[in-house]
Amino acid sequence: MSRSTDTDHDNTTQNSLLQQADSTQPALNYAVSLQNAAASVGFDWPNSTGVIAKIKEELDEVAAEIHSDDQARLHDEIGDLLFAVTNLARHLNVDPQQALEQSIHKFYRRFNYIEHQLHKLNKTPESCDLATLDSLWDEAKAHERGSTPTQKSRR
């Protein structure tokens, strides 16, 4: 799937600063490249506090769209939220692609732990209630840390 940009549709915008960003990169890295290009001319938050406020604003907009019948609008708001979170990662010198990949691997390990524990009990995830799965999730986290489980929010 190719990315479309506003410059694809507007021939009056020649040699855009944003064309410096490599649109063939994974989406998270492309977002960082676009944000860096804009930041190079001063279009940026002065610090992460502004970015965090923007994330909260975008999250509120997602929440407002959740119960609407406008899937396109919800899609747009989720995209804005992801873009803002990517901007926070950039501000904090965190590679969002690597951070997401690490979280994916962590989720995989922990859910695999749940499945393994349930297998030992001759159970499946489908046969368990959410409280049981959450308890095993907390156990998986504690197992990774080498401590005992504590009650935390799931996932």
PDB file of C-alpha atoms in Angstrom:
ATOM      1  CA  MET A   1       0.000   0.000   0.000  1.00  0.00           C
ATOM      2  CA  SER A   2       1.509   3.324  -1.000  1.00  0.00           C
ATOM      3  CA  ARG A   3       1.250   6.430   1.087  1.00  0.00           C
ATOM      4  CA  SER A   4      -0.588   9.385  -0.283  1.00  0.00           C
ATOM      5  CA  THR A   5       0.375  12.870   0.816  1.00  0.00           C
ATOM      6  CA  ASP A   6      -1.298  16.203   0.356  1.00  0.00           C
ATOM      7  CA  THR A   7       1.423  17.143  -2.125  1.00  0.00           C
ATOM      8  CA  ASP A   8       0.227  14.283  -4.355  1.00  0.00           C
ATOM      9  CA  HIS A   9      -3.014  16.204  -4.779  1.00  0.00           C
ATOM     10  CA  ASP A  10      -1.752  19.775  -4.772  1.00  0.00           C
ATOM     11  CA  ASN A  11       0.754  20.660  -7.479  1.00  0.00           C
ATOM     12  CA  THR A  12       1.215  24.164  -6.055  1.00  0.00           C
ATOM     13  CA  THR A  13       3.262  22.741  -3.166  1.00  0.00           C
ATOM     14  CA  GLN A  14       6.600  22.048  -4.849  1.00  0.00           C
ATOM     15  CA  ASN A  15       9.727  21.098  -2.918  1.00  0.00           C
ATOM     16  CA  SER A  16       7.986  20.680   0.399  1.00  0.00           C
ATOM     17  CA  LEU A  17      10.214  20.392   3.444  1.00  0.00           C
ATOM     18  CA  LEU A  18       8.314  17.207   4.226  1.00  0.00           C
ATOM     19  CA  GLN A  19       9.590  15.559   1.049  1.00  0.00           C
ATOM     20  CA  GLN A  20      12.889  15.088   2.912  1.00  0.00           C
ATOM     21  CA  ALA A  21      11.186  12.338   4.922  1.00  0.00           C
ATOM     22  CA  ASP A  22      11.549   8.867   3.421  1.00  0.00           C
ATOM     23  CA  SER A  23       7.998   7.669   2.846  1.00  0.00           C
ATOM     24  CA  THR A  24       9.213   4.089   2.263  1.00  0.00           C
ATOM     25  CA  GLN A  25      10.036   3.659   5.969  1.00  0.00           C
ATOM     26  CA  PRO A  26       7.690   1.851   8.355  1.00  0.00           C
ATOM     27  CA  ALA A  27       4.863   4.206   9.350  1.00  0.00           C
ATOM     28  CA  LEU A  28       6.191   4.956  12.839  1.00  0.00           C
ATOM     29  CA  ASN A  29       9.614   5.916  11.503  1.00  0.00           C
ATOM     30  CA  TYR A  30       8.074   7.940   8.682  1.00  0.00           C
ATOM     31  CA  ALA A  31       6.015   9.842  11.256  1.00  0.00           C
ATOM     32  CA  VAL A  32       9.204  10.657  13.188  1.00  0.00           C
ATOM     33  CA  SER A  33      10.886  11.817   9.972  1.00  0.00           C
ATOM     34  CA  LEU A  34       7.961  14.105   9.164  1.00  0.00           C
ATOM     35  CA  GLN A  35       7.960  15.482  12.700  1.00  0.00           C
ATOM     36  CA  ASN A  36      11.722  16.056  12.569  1.00  0.00           C
ATOM     37  CA  ALA A  37      11.394  17.917   9.274  1.00  0.00           C
ATOM     38  CA  ALA A  38       8.711  20.209  10.701  1.00  0.00           C
ATOM     39  CA  ALA A  39      10.719  20.651  13.913  1.00  0.00           C
ATOM     40  CA  SER A  40      13.752  21.740  11.895  1.00  0.00           C
ATOM     41  CA  VAL A  41      11.947  25.004  11.120  1.00  0.00           C
ATOM     42  CA  GLY A  42      10.550  25.475  14.625  1.00  0.00           C
ATOM     43  CA  PHE A  43       7.165  23.764  14.193  1.00  0.00           C
ATOM     44  CA  ASP A  44       7.403  21.657  17.338  1.00  0.00           C
ATOM     45  CA  TRP A  45       6.364  21.481  20.951  1.00  0.00           C
ATOM     46  CA  PRO A  46       8.966  23.138  23.198  1.00  0.00           C
ATOM     47  CA  ASN A  47       8.949  20.084  25.503  1.00  0.00           C
ATOM     48  CA  SER A  48       7.189  16.808  26.166  1.00  0.00           C
ATOM     49  CA  THR A  49       4.549  18.447  28.382  1.00  0.00           C
ATOM     50  CA  GLY A  50       2.820  19.902  25.327  1.00  0.00           C
ATOM     51  CA  VAL A  51       2.965  16.561  23.555  1.00  0.00           C
ATOM     52  CA  ILE A  52       1.404  14.795  26.538  1.00  0.00           C
ATOM     53  CA  ALA A  53      -1.419  17.352  26.567  1.00  0.00           C
ATOM     54  CA  LYS A  54      -1.920  16.708  22.848  1.00  0.00           C
ATOM     55  CA  ILE A  55      -2.080  12.946  23.473  1.00  0.00           C
ATOM     56  CA  LYS A  56      -4.761  13.517  26.118  1.00  0.00           C
ATOM     57  CA  GLU A  57      -6.697  15.711  23.680  1.00  0.00           C
ATOM     58  CA  GLU A  58      -6.449  13.073  20.950  1.00  0.00           C
ATOM     59  CA  LEU A  59      -7.476  10.318  23.368  1.00  0.00           C
ATOM     60  CA  ASP A  60     -10.540  12.353  24.361  1.00  0.00           C
ATOM     61  CA  GLU A  61     -11.412  12.684  20.663  1.00  0.00           C
ATOM     62  CA  VAL A  62     -11.101   8.912  20.218  1.00  0.00           C
ATOM     63  CA  ALA A  63     -13.337   8.365  23.247  1.00  0.00           C
ATOM     64  CA  ALA A  64     -15.923  10.753  21.797  1.00  0.00           C
ATOM     65  CA  GLU A  65     -16.031   8.770  18.543  1.00  0.00           C
ATOM     66  CA  ILE A  66     -16.170   5.255  20.033  1.00  0.00           C
ATOM     67  CA  HIS A  67     -19.958   5.063  20.159  1.00  0.00           C
ATOM     68  CA  SER A  68     -20.576   6.901  16.908  1.00  0.00           C
ATOM     69  CA  ASP A  69     -21.456   5.083  13.723  1.00  0.00           C
ATOM     70  CA  ASP A  70     -18.713   6.916  11.830  1.00  0.00           C
ATOM     71  CA  GLN A  71     -15.946   4.336  11.445  1.00  0.00           C
ATOM     72  CA  ALA A  72     -13.964   6.654   9.141  1.00  0.00           C
ATOM     73  CA  ARG A  73     -13.938   9.367  11.820  1.00  0.00           C
ATOM     74  CA  LEU A  74     -12.828   6.849  14.475  1.00  0.00           C
ATOM     75  CA  HIS A  75     -10.080   5.635  12.139  1.00  0.00           C
ATOM     76  CA  ASP A  76      -8.917   9.224  11.669  1.00  0.00           C
ATOM     77  CA  GLU A  77      -8.855   9.918  15.416  1.00  0.00           C
ATOM     78  CA  ILE A  78      -6.929   6.707  16.180  1.00  0.00           C
ATOM     79  CA  GLY A  79      -4.387   7.783  13.555  1.00  0.00           C
ATOM     80  CA  ASP A  80      -4.060  11.201  15.203  1.00  0.00           C
ATOM     81  CA  LEU A  81      -3.527   9.530  18.581  1.00  0.00           C
ATOM     82  CA  LEU A  82      -0.816   7.243  17.199  1.00  0.00           C
ATOM     83  CA  PHE A  83       0.886  10.207  15.501  1.00  0.00           C
ATOM     84  CA  ALA A  84       0.874  12.143  18.790  1.00  0.00           C
ATOM     85  CA  VAL A  85       2.285   9.168  20.725  1.00  0.00           C
ATOM     86  CA  THR A  86       4.992   8.836  18.085  1.00  0.00           C
ATOM     87  CA  ASN A  87       5.783  12.504  18.622  1.00  0.00           C
ATOM     88  CA  LEU A  88       6.195  11.879  22.358  1.00  0.00           C
ATOM     89  CA  ALA A  89       8.606   9.041  21.615  1.00  0.00           C
ATOM     90  CA  ARG A  90      10.579  11.401  19.373  1.00  0.00           C
ATOM     91  CA  HIS A  91      10.704  14.045  22.095  1.00  0.00           C
ATOM     92  CA  LEU A  92      12.001  11.474  24.571  1.00  0.00           C
ATOM     93  CA  ASN A  93      14.574  10.059  22.125  1.00  0.00           C
ATOM     94  CA  VAL A  94      12.807   6.705  21.990  1.00  0.00           C
ATOM     95  CA  ASP A  95      12.595   4.869  18.675  1.00  0.00           C
ATOM     96  CA  PRO A  96       8.846   4.169  18.456  1.00  0.00           C
ATOM     97  CA  GLN A  97       9.334   1.230  16.093  1.00  0.00           C
ATOM     98  CA  GLN A  98      11.756  -0.469  18.492  1.00  0.00           C
ATOM     99  CA  ALA A  99       9.591   0.375  21.496  1.00  0.00           C
ATOM    100  CA  LEU A 100       6.531  -1.155  19.824  1.00  0.00           C
ATOM    101  CA  GLU A 101       8.475  -4.240  18.759  1.00  0.00           C
ATOM    102  CA  GLN A 102       9.701  -4.703  22.349  1.00  0.00           C
ATOM    103  CA  SER A 103       6.161  -4.373  23.666  1.00  0.00           C
ATOM    104  CA  ILE A 104       4.913  -6.882  21.106  1.00  0.00           C
ATOM    105  CA  HIS A 105       7.556  -9.388  22.214  1.00  0.00           C
ATOM    106  CA  LYS A 106       6.750  -8.732  25.884  1.00  0.00           C
ATOM    107  CA  PHE A 107       3.030  -9.259  25.255  1.00  0.00           C
ATOM    108  CA  TYR A 108       3.796 -12.455  23.347  1.00  0.00           C
ATOM    109  CA  ARG A 109       5.990 -13.813  26.181  1.00  0.00           C
ATOM    110  CA  ARG A 110       3.433 -13.013  28.834  1.00  0.00           C
ATOM    111  CA  PHE A 111       0.466 -14.411  26.947  1.00  0.00           C
ATOM    112  CA  ASN A 112       2.529 -17.493  26.111  1.00  0.00           C
ATOM    113  CA  TYR A 113       3.170 -17.878  29.856  1.00  0.00           C
ATOM    114  CA  ILE A 114      -0.591 -17.769  30.455  1.00  0.00           C
ATOM    115  CA  GLU A 115      -1.179 -20.446  27.844  1.00  0.00           C
ATOM    116  CA  HIS A 116       1.593 -22.622  29.282  1.00  0.00           C
ATOM    117  CA  GLN A 117       0.218 -22.346  32.828  1.00  0.00           C
ATOM    118  CA  LEU A 118      -3.294 -23.150  31.627  1.00  0.00           C
ATOM    119  CA  HIS A 119      -2.009 -26.115  29.621  1.00  0.00           C
ATOM    120  CA  LYS A 120      -0.483 -27.542  32.811  1.00  0.00           C
ATOM    121  CA  LEU A 121      -3.976 -27.286  34.351  1.00  0.00           C
ATOM    122  CA  ASN A 122      -5.637 -28.848  31.271  1.00  0.00           C
ATOM    123  CA  LYS A 123      -7.435 -25.563  30.587  1.00  0.00           C
ATOM    124  CA  THR A 124      -7.592 -23.191  27.646  1.00  0.00           C
ATOM    125  CA  PRO A 125      -7.812 -19.402  27.640  1.00  0.00           C
ATOM    126  CA  GLU A 126     -11.325 -19.700  26.223  1.00  0.00           C
ATOM    127  CA  SER A 127     -12.411 -21.766  29.241  1.00  0.00           C
ATOM    128  CA  CYS A 128     -11.270 -19.144  31.755  1.00  0.00           C
ATOM    129  CA  ASP A 129     -12.836 -15.925  32.911  1.00  0.00           C
ATOM    130  CA  LEU A 130     -11.051 -12.601  32.598  1.00  0.00           C
ATOM    131  CA  ALA A 131     -10.146 -12.520  36.304  1.00  0.00           C
ATOM    132  CA  THR A 132      -8.239 -15.796  35.930  1.00  0.00           C
ATOM    133  CA  LEU A 133      -6.440 -14.575  32.823  1.00  0.00           C
ATOM    134  CA  ASP A 134      -5.583 -11.287  34.557  1.00  0.00           C
ATOM    135  CA  SER A 135      -4.220 -13.149  37.554  1.00  0.00           C
ATOM    136  CA  LEU A 136      -1.992 -15.238  35.302  1.00  0.00           C
ATOM    137  CA  TRP A 137      -0.933 -12.073  33.469  1.00  0.00           C
ATOM    138  CA  ASP A 138       0.166 -10.547  36.765  1.00  0.00           C
ATOM    139  CA  GLU A 139       1.955 -13.803  37.565  1.00  0.00           C
ATOM    140  CA  ALA A 140       3.768 -13.662  34.211  1.00  0.00           C
ATOM    141  CA  LYS A 141       4.903 -10.100  34.910  1.00  0.00           C
ATOM    142  CA  ALA A 142       6.107 -11.059  38.373  1.00  0.00           C
ATOM    143  CA  HIS A 143       7.862 -14.127  36.966  1.00  0.00           C
ATOM    144  CA  GLU A 144       9.779 -11.867  34.537  1.00  0.00           C
ATOM    145  CA  ARG A 145      10.789  -9.573  37.400  1.00  0.00           C
ATOM    146  CA  GLY A 146      11.593 -12.458  39.716  1.00  0.00           C
ATOM    147  CA  SER A 147       9.059 -11.268  42.302  1.00  0.00           C
ATOM    148  CA  THR A 148       5.601 -12.182  43.509  1.00  0.00           C
ATOM    149  CA  PRO A 149       2.513 -10.972  41.618  1.00  0.00           C
ATOM    150  CA  THR A 150       0.760  -7.772  42.617  1.00  0.00           C
ATOM    151  CA  GLN A 151      -2.652  -6.520  41.580  1.00  0.00           C
ATOM    152  CA  LYS A 152      -2.154  -4.184  38.639  1.00  0.00           C
ATOM    153  CA  SER A 153      -4.232  -3.172  35.678  1.00  0.00           C
ATOM    154  CA  ARG A 154      -4.270  -5.770  32.975  1.00  0.00           C
ATOM    155  CA  ARG A 155      -2.046  -5.703  29.959  1.00  0.00           C
TER     156      ARG A 155
END
